[in-house]
Coordinates of C-alpha atoms in Angstrom, one line a residue:
X259 CA 0.0 0.0 0.0
X260 CA 1.1 3.5 -0.8
X261 CA 1.2 6.0 2.1
X262 CA -1.6 8.5 2.1
X263 CA -0.5 12.1 2.2
X264 CA -1.4 13.7 5.5
X265 CA -2.9 17.1 5.9
X266 CA 0.3 18.4 7.2
X267 CA 2.2 17.3 4.1
X268 CA -0.5 18.7 1.9
X269 CA -0.3 22.0 3.7
X270 CA 3.4 22.0 3.3
X271 CA 3.2 21.4 -0.5
X272 CA 0.7 24.3 -1.1
X273 CA 3.0 27.1 0.1
X274 CA 5.8 25.6 -2.0
X275 CA 3.6 25.7 -5.1
X276 CA 2.5 29.2 -4.2
X277 CA 6.1 30.3 -3.7
X278 CA 7.1 28.9 -7.1
X279 CA 4.2 30.8 -8.7
X280 CA 5.2 34.0 -7.0
X281 CA 8.8 33.5 -7.9
X282 CA 7.8 33.1 -11.6
X283 CA 5.7 36.3 -11.4
X284 CA 8.4 38.3 -9.7
X285 CA 11.3 37.0 -11.8
X286 CA 12.7 39.3 -14.5
X287 CA 11.5 37.8 -17.8
X288 CA 14.8 38.6 -19.4
X289 CA 16.6 36.2 -17.0
X290 CA 14.0 33.5 -16.6
X291 CA 15.3 29.9 -17.2
X292 CA 14.0 27.9 -20.1
X293 CA 12.5 31.0 -21.7
X294 CA 12.5 29.8 -25.3
X295 CA 11.0 26.4 -24.3
X296 CA 8.3 27.9 -22.3
X297 CA 7.5 30.6 -24.9
X298 CA 7.4 27.9 -27.6
X299 CA 4.6 26.2 -25.6
X300 CA 2.9 29.6 -25.2
X301 CA 3.1 30.3 -28.9
X302 CA 1.7 26.8 -29.7
X303 CA -1.2 27.5 -27.3
X304 CA -2.0 30.9 -28.7
X305 CA -1.8 29.4 -32.3
X306 CA -4.2 26.6 -31.3
X307 CA -6.6 29.1 -29.7
X308 CA -6.5 31.2 -32.9
X309 CA -7.3 28.1 -35.0
X310 CA -10.3 27.2 -32.8
X311 CA -11.6 30.8 -32.9
X312 CA -11.2 30.9 -36.7
X313 CA -13.1 27.6 -37.1
X314 CA -15.9 28.3 -34.7
X315 CA -16.6 32.0 -35.0
X316 CA -17.3 34.4 -37.9
X317 CA -17.5 31.9 -40.7
X318 CA -18.0 34.7 -43.2
X319 CA -14.4 35.9 -42.6
X320 CA -12.7 32.5 -42.5
X321 CA -9.2 33.0 -44.0
X322 CA -8.0 31.5 -47.3
X323 CA -4.6 29.9 -47.8
X324 CA -2.8 33.3 -47.6
X325 CA -4.8 34.2 -44.5
X326 CA -3.9 31.0 -42.8
X327 CA -0.2 31.6 -43.6
X328 CA -0.3 35.1 -42.2
X329 CA -2.1 33.8 -39.1
X330 CA 0.6 31.2 -38.4
X331 CA 3.3 33.8 -39.1
X332 CA 1.9 35.9 -36.3
X333 CA 2.7 33.3 -33.8
X334 CA 6.0 32.1 -35.2
X335 CA 8.3 34.8 -33.6
X336 CA 6.7 34.4 -30.0
X337 CA 9.3 31.9 -28.7
X338 CA 11.9 34.6 -28.8
X339 CA 9.8 37.4 -27.3
X340 CA 11.9 37.7 -24.1
X341 CA 15.2 37.9 -25.9
X342 CA 14.1 40.5 -28.5
X343 CA 10.8 41.9 -27.4
X344 CA 10.7 44.9 -29.8
X345 CA 11.9 42.8 -32.8
X346 CA 9.3 40.2 -32.0
X347 CA 6.6 42.8 -31.9
X348 CA 7.6 44.2 -35.3
X349 CA 7.7 40.6 -36.7
X350 CA 4.2 40.0 -35.3
X351 CA 2.8 43.3 -36.6
X352 CA 4.2 42.6 -40.1
X353 CA 1.7 39.7 -40.9
X354 CA -1.0 41.1 -38.7
X355 CA -1.5 44.3 -40.7
X356 CA -2.1 42.5 -44.1
X357 CA -4.1 39.8 -42.3
X358 CA -6.6 42.4 -41.0
X359 CA -6.4 44.4 -44.3
X360 CA -7.7 41.3 -46.2
X361 CA -10.7 41.3 -43.8
X362 CA -10.0 37.9 -42.3
X363 CA -11.3 36.8 -38.9
X364 CA -10.2 39.8 -36.7
X365 CA -10.4 37.9 -33.3
X366 CA -8.0 35.1 -34.1
X367 CA -4.6 36.9 -34.0
X368 CA -5.5 39.1 -31.0
X369 CA -4.0 36.8 -28.4
X370 CA -0.6 36.5 -30.1
X371 CA -0.5 40.2 -30.8
X372 CA -1.3 41.1 -27.1
X373 CA 1.4 38.7 -25.8
X374 CA 4.0 40.5 -27.9
X375 CA 2.7 43.9 -26.9
X376 CA 2.6 42.9 -23.2
X377 CA 6.2 41.7 -23.4
X378 CA 7.4 45.0 -24.7
X379 CA 5.6 46.9 -22.0
X380 CA 6.9 44.6 -19.3
X381 CA 10.6 44.8 -20.4
X382 CA 11.0 48.3 -21.9
X383 CA 11.3 51.8 -20.5
X384 CA 8.1 53.8 -20.1
X385 CA 9.1 56.1 -22.9
X386 CA 9.6 53.3 -25.4
X387 CA 6.4 51.6 -24.2
X388 CA 4.4 54.8 -24.9
X389 CA 6.0 55.2 -28.3
X390 CA 5.2 51.6 -29.2
X391 CA 1.7 51.8 -27.8
X392 CA 1.0 54.9 -29.9
X393 CA 2.4 53.2 -33.0
X394 CA 0.3 50.1 -32.4
X395 CA -2.9 52.0 -31.7
X396 CA -2.4 54.2 -34.8
X397 CA -1.7 51.3 -37.1
X398 CA -4.6 49.3 -35.7
X399 CA -7.1 52.2 -36.0
X400 CA -5.9 52.9 -39.5
X401 CA -6.4 49.3 -40.7
X402 CA -9.8 49.2 -38.9
X403 CA -10.9 52.4 -40.5
X404 CA -10.1 51.0 -43.9
X405 CA -11.8 47.7 -43.4
X406 CA -14.7 48.9 -41.2
X407 CA -15.3 52.6 -41.5
X408 CA -18.5 52.6 -39.5
X409 CA -17.2 50.6 -36.6
X410 CA -16.8 53.3 -33.9
X411 CA -17.5 50.8 -31.1
X412 CA -14.8 48.5 -32.6
X413 CA -12.3 51.4 -32.5
X414 CA -13.0 52.0 -28.8
X415 CA -12.7 48.3 -28.0
X416 CA -9.4 48.0 -29.8
X417 CA -8.0 51.1 -28.2
X418 CA -9.2 49.9 -24.7
X419 CA -7.5 46.5 -25.1
X420 CA -4.2 48.0 -26.2
X421 CA -4.2 50.5 -23.4
X422 CA -5.1 47.8 -20.8
X423 CA -2.3 45.5 -22.0
X424 CA 0.2 48.3 -22.0
X425 CA -0.9 49.4 -18.5
X426 CA -0.7 45.8 -17.2
X427 CA 2.8 45.4 -18.6
X428 CA 4.1 48.6 -17.2
X429 CA 2.5 47.8 -13.8
X430 CA 4.1 44.4 -13.7
X431 CA 7.5 45.9 -14.7
X432 CA 7.4 48.4 -11.8
X433 CA 6.2 45.7 -9.4
X434 CA 9.1 43.5 -10.3
X435 CA 11.5 46.4 -9.8
X436 CA 9.9 47.1 -6.4
X437 CA 10.3 43.4 -5.4
X438 CA 13.9 43.4 -6.7
X439 CA 14.7 46.5 -4.6
X440 CA 13.2 44.9 -1.5
X441 CA 15.2 41.7 -2.0
X442 CA 18.3 43.8 -2.6
X443 CA 17.8 45.8 0.6
X444 CA 17.1 42.6 2.6
X445 CA 20.3 41.0 1.2
X446 CA 22.3 44.1 2.0
X447 CA 20.8 44.2 5.5
X448 CA 21.6 40.6 6.0
X449 CA 25.2 41.2 4.8
X450 CA 25.5 44.1 7.1
X451 CA 24.2 42.0 10.1
X452 CA 26.7 39.3 9.2
X453 CA 29.5 41.8 9.0
X454 CA 28.5 43.4 12.3
X455 CA 28.3 40.0 13.9
X456 CA 31.8 39.1 12.6
X457 CA 33.1 42.4 13.8
X458 CA 31.6 41.9 17.3
X459 CA 33.1 38.4 17.4
X460 CA 36.5 39.8 16.5
X461 CA 36.2 42.5 19.1
X462 CA 35.2 40.0 21.7
X463 CA 38.1 37.7 20.9
X464 CA 40.4 40.7 21.1
X465 CA 39.0 41.7 24.4
X466 CA 39.3 38.2 25.9
X467 CA 42.8 37.9 24.6
X468 CA 43.8 41.2 26.0
X469 CA 42.4 40.5 29.5
X470 CA 43.9 37.0 29.7
X471 CA 47.2 38.4 28.5
X472 CA 47.3 41.1 31.1
X473 CA 46.3 38.6 33.9
X474 CA 48.4 35.6 32.9
X475 CA 51.5 37.5 31.8
X476 CA 51.7 39.4 35.1
X477 CA 51.1 36.4 37.2
X478 CA 53.5 34.1 35.3
X479 CA 56.2 36.7 35.3
X480 CA 56.0 37.1 39.1
X481 CA 55.9 33.3 39.6
X482 CA 59.0 33.0 37.3
X483 CA 60.9 35.6 39.4
X484 CA 59.9 34.1 42.7
X485 CA 60.9 30.6 41.5
X486 CA 64.3 32.0 40.4
X487 CA 64.8 33.4 43.9
X488 CA 64.0 30.1 45.5
X489 CA 66.2 28.2 43.0
X490 CA 69.1 30.6 43.7
X491 CA 68.8 30.2 47.4
X492 CA 68.8 26.4 47.1
X493 CA 71.8 26.3 44.8
X494 CA 73.9 29.1 46.4
X495 CA 75.0 27.3 49.6
X496 CA 73.4 23.9 50.2
X497 CA 75.2 23.4 53.5
X498 CA 73.8 26.6 54.9
X499 CA 70.3 26.5 53.5
X500 CA 68.2 29.5 54.4
X501 CA 64.9 27.6 54.9
X502 CA 63.1 30.8 55.9
X503 CA 63.9 32.5 52.6
X504 CA 62.9 29.4 50.6
X505 CA 59.7 29.1 52.5
X506 CA 58.9 32.8 51.9
X507 CA 59.6 32.4 48.2
X508 CA 57.3 29.4 48.0
X509 CA 54.6 31.2 50.0
X510 CA 54.8 34.1 47.6
X511 CA 54.5 31.7 44.7
X512 CA 51.4 30.1 46.3
X513 CA 49.9 33.6 47.0
X514 CA 50.5 34.7 43.4
X515 CA 48.8 31.5 42.2
X516 CA 45.8 32.1 44.4
X517 CA 45.5 35.7 43.3
X518 CA 45.8 34.8 39.6
X519 CA 43.2 32.1 40.0
X520 CA 40.8 34.5 41.7
X521 CA 41.3 37.2 39.0
X522 CA 41.0 34.6 36.3
X523 CA 37.7 33.4 37.7
X524 CA 36.4 37.0 38.0
X525 CA 37.6 37.9 34.5
X526 CA 35.9 34.9 32.9
X527 CA 32.7 35.5 34.8
X528 CA 32.6 39.1 33.5
X529 CA 33.5 38.1 29.9
X530 CA 30.8 35.4 29.9
X531 CA 28.1 38.0 30.7
X532 CA 25.4 35.4 30.5
X533 CA 22.6 37.7 31.8
X534 CA 22.6 36.3 35.3
X535 CA 22.2 38.4 38.4
X536 CA 24.9 41.0 38.8
X537 CA 25.7 39.9 42.3
X538 CA 27.0 36.5 41.1
X539 CA 30.1 38.2 39.6
X540 CA 33.2 39.2 41.5
X541 CA 34.1 42.9 41.7
X542 CA 36.1 44.3 38.8
X543 CA 39.7 45.3 39.5
X544 CA 40.1 49.0 39.8
X545 CA 42.4 51.6 41.4
X546 CA 41.9 50.0 44.8
X547 CA 43.9 47.0 43.4
X548 CA 47.0 49.1 42.5
X549 CA 48.5 48.6 46.0
X550 CA 48.4 44.8 45.5
X551 CA 50.1 45.2 42.2
X552 CA 52.8 47.3 43.8
X553 CA 53.3 44.7 46.6
X554 CA 53.5 41.9 44.1
X555 CA 56.2 43.8 42.1
X556 CA 58.1 44.4 45.3
X557 CA 58.1 40.7 46.0
X558 CA 59.5 40.1 42.6
X559 CA 62.5 42.4 43.4
X560 CA 61.4 45.8 42.0
X561 CA 61.7 48.9 44.2
X562 CA 58.3 50.5 43.5
X563 CA 57.3 54.0 44.6
X564 CA 53.5 54.6 44.2
X565 CA 51.8 57.9 44.1
X566 CA 48.0 57.8 43.8
X567 CA 46.3 61.2 43.9
X568 CA 42.7 60.6 42.8
X569 CA 40.1 62.4 44.9
X570 CA 36.8 60.8 44.0
X571 CA 35.6 57.5 42.4
X572 CA 36.3 56.9 38.8
X573 CA 34.0 55.1 36.3
X574 CA 34.4 51.3 36.5
X575 CA 35.6 51.0 32.9
X576 CA 38.4 53.6 33.5
X577 CA 39.4 52.1 36.8
X578 CA 39.7 48.6 35.3
X579 CA 41.7 50.0 32.3
X580 CA 44.0 51.9 34.6
X581 CA 44.5 48.8 36.7
X582 CA 45.4 46.7 33.7
X583 CA 47.8 49.3 32.3
X584 CA 49.7 49.5 35.6
X585 CA 49.7 45.7 35.8
X586 CA 51.2 45.4 32.3
X587 CA 53.7 48.2 32.9
X588 CA 54.9 46.6 36.2
X589 CA 55.1 43.2 34.5
X590 CA 57.3 44.7 31.7
X591 CA 59.5 46.5 34.3
X592 CA 60.1 43.3 36.3
X593 CA 60.7 41.3 33.1
X594 CA 62.9 43.8 31.1
X595 CA 64.3 46.5 33.4
X596 CA 67.0 44.3 35.0
X597 CA 67.5 43.2 38.6
X598 CA 65.9 45.4 41.3
X599 CA 64.7 48.2 39.1
X600 CA 63.4 51.4 40.6
X601 CA 59.8 52.0 39.4
X602 CA 57.6 55.0 40.0
X603 CA 53.8 54.6 39.6
X604 CA 51.9 57.9 39.4
X605 CA 48.1 58.2 39.2
X606 CA 46.5 61.6 39.4
X607 CA 43.2 63.3 38.3
X608 CA 43.7 66.3 36.2
X609 CA 41.5 68.3 33.9
X610 CA 38.7 65.8 33.9
X611 CA 41.0 62.9 33.0
X612 CA 43.0 60.2 34.8
X613 CA 46.6 60.6 34.0
X614 CA 48.8 57.5 34.5
X615 CA 52.6 57.3 34.4
X616 CA 54.9 54.3 35.1
X617 CA 58.6 54.9 34.8
X618 CA 61.7 52.8 35.6
X619 CA 65.4 53.2 35.5
X620 CA 66.2 49.8 33.9
X621 CA 67.7 48.9 30.6
X622 CA 64.4 48.3 28.8
X623 CA 63.7 45.5 26.3
X624 CA 66.7 43.8 24.7
X625 CA 67.4 45.4 21.2
X626 CA 66.7 43.1 18.3
X627 CA 64.1 40.9 20.2
X628 CA 60.7 40.4 18.8
X629 CA 58.2 42.6 20.6
X630 CA 55.2 41.0 22.2
X631 CA 51.6 42.0 22.4
X632 CA 51.8 43.9 25.7
X633 CA 52.2 47.4 24.3
X634 CA 49.7 46.8 21.6
X635 CA 47.1 45.5 24.1
X636 CA 47.8 48.5 26.4
X637 CA 47.1 51.0 23.5
X638 CA 43.9 49.1 22.6
X639 CA 42.8 49.1 26.2
X640 CA 43.4 52.9 26.5
X641 CA 41.5 53.5 23.3
X642 CA 38.6 51.3 24.6
X643 CA 37.7 54.1 27.1
X644 CA 38.5 57.0 24.7
X645 CA 42.0 57.5 26.0
X646 CA 45.6 57.6 24.6
X647 CA 48.8 55.9 25.6
X648 CA 52.5 56.5 24.8
X649 CA 55.3 54.1 25.7
X650 CA 59.0 54.2 24.9
X651 CA 62.6 54.6 26.3
X652 CA 63.3 57.7 28.4
X653 CA 65.9 60.2 27.4
X654 CA 67.9 59.6 30.6
X655 CA 67.6 55.9 30.5
X656 CA 64.9 53.5 31.5
X657 CA 61.4 53.1 30.1
X658 CA 58.2 55.1 30.5
X659 CA 54.5 54.5 30.0
X660 CA 52.1 57.4 30.1
X661 CA 48.3 57.3 29.5
X662 CA 45.4 59.7 29.6
X663 CA 42.0 58.2 30.3
X664 CA 39.0 60.6 30.1
X665 CA 36.6 60.6 33.0
X666 CA 33.7 62.4 31.3
X667 CA 30.6 60.3 30.4
X668 CA 30.8 61.5 26.7
X669 CA 34.0 59.6 26.1
X670 CA 33.9 56.9 28.7
X671 CA 32.1 53.7 27.7
X672 CA 30.6 52.3 30.9
X673 CA 30.3 48.5 30.9
X674 CA 32.1 45.6 32.2
X675 CA 35.4 47.4 32.3
X676 CA 37.2 44.6 30.7
X677 CA 37.9 46.3 27.5

């Protein structure tokens, strides 16, 4: 037994059929697939209709051999009506004029003539359509006046049919242009949405990479320095092992790991931003975390002198950006400035902006080495809150990082503060 189509399947098929019909109506006739094949079928149908009309109606005007030849010649060019609309219309008019002039059955060639006329109106410009319509009406009325001088009603009927077909073709043409414009706008909007989505994904990846770089690079650098201290103490004089110093170095490493783990958890919770309650996230790092950064840098061997002169609270985004900039600058100082560098951290509020400066007296990065992503990330983070950052060697030696972060709402992007 064959399965019986269900109502759901039938309902699914109907929209598909309707969609195909609407697609055929909305499609530009000049670009339709299988145009010649379909129009050949159309020409055969109109020719068959003309044959039936000739045999069943108006027997007094049944055409002779020449009339039959002219009638068939009317339909012969129709298969190419979409490729050469105007040429096909002229080829149709050429046999139609003598056909009517010989006073044959006047209804038979009407369908083929109107198809050619409609095609011109649906594919040509309005000016050309008006010109062609005037020419067709003038020619038709002239032939009708010669064959039927008293047929005033016939003149009105012919003129009305020609005008109606021209109006229908022009209306379909403008409707297709309207649909094409809507489709183009929809596709353009879709492309814009896709580009915006890709841009947001790229920005999110950059933001995550920047935050993880700031966090992990700082923590791993401190762990590396503290591990080197412990290794040096163990290898310097094994017979007089300073257990207290080794224990302190290991405690510092454990503390740095705990701090890094907590900051990493907080950063990932903020980056995830899954719409949950705000109290489930840990607090963002801000200016209140700068003393911890200073203490961690001191444990790594740097001689840090902080100076924080900020009177009131700063926006969370700016505070988080300043925290990350100080963190990365201290990490670079510990890594590149040499043993026990002197570092000055200066944070002050001035002219509606938070001005940040981190300077050291070290040797700076080794010349010829491949630069990392730290300075690039610092500049991006400063720009994320509408600020600027400069970094480079000092004239008297050492390295300096300066940044200006606006505090005004017009330039500060409030948000997560993670970039």
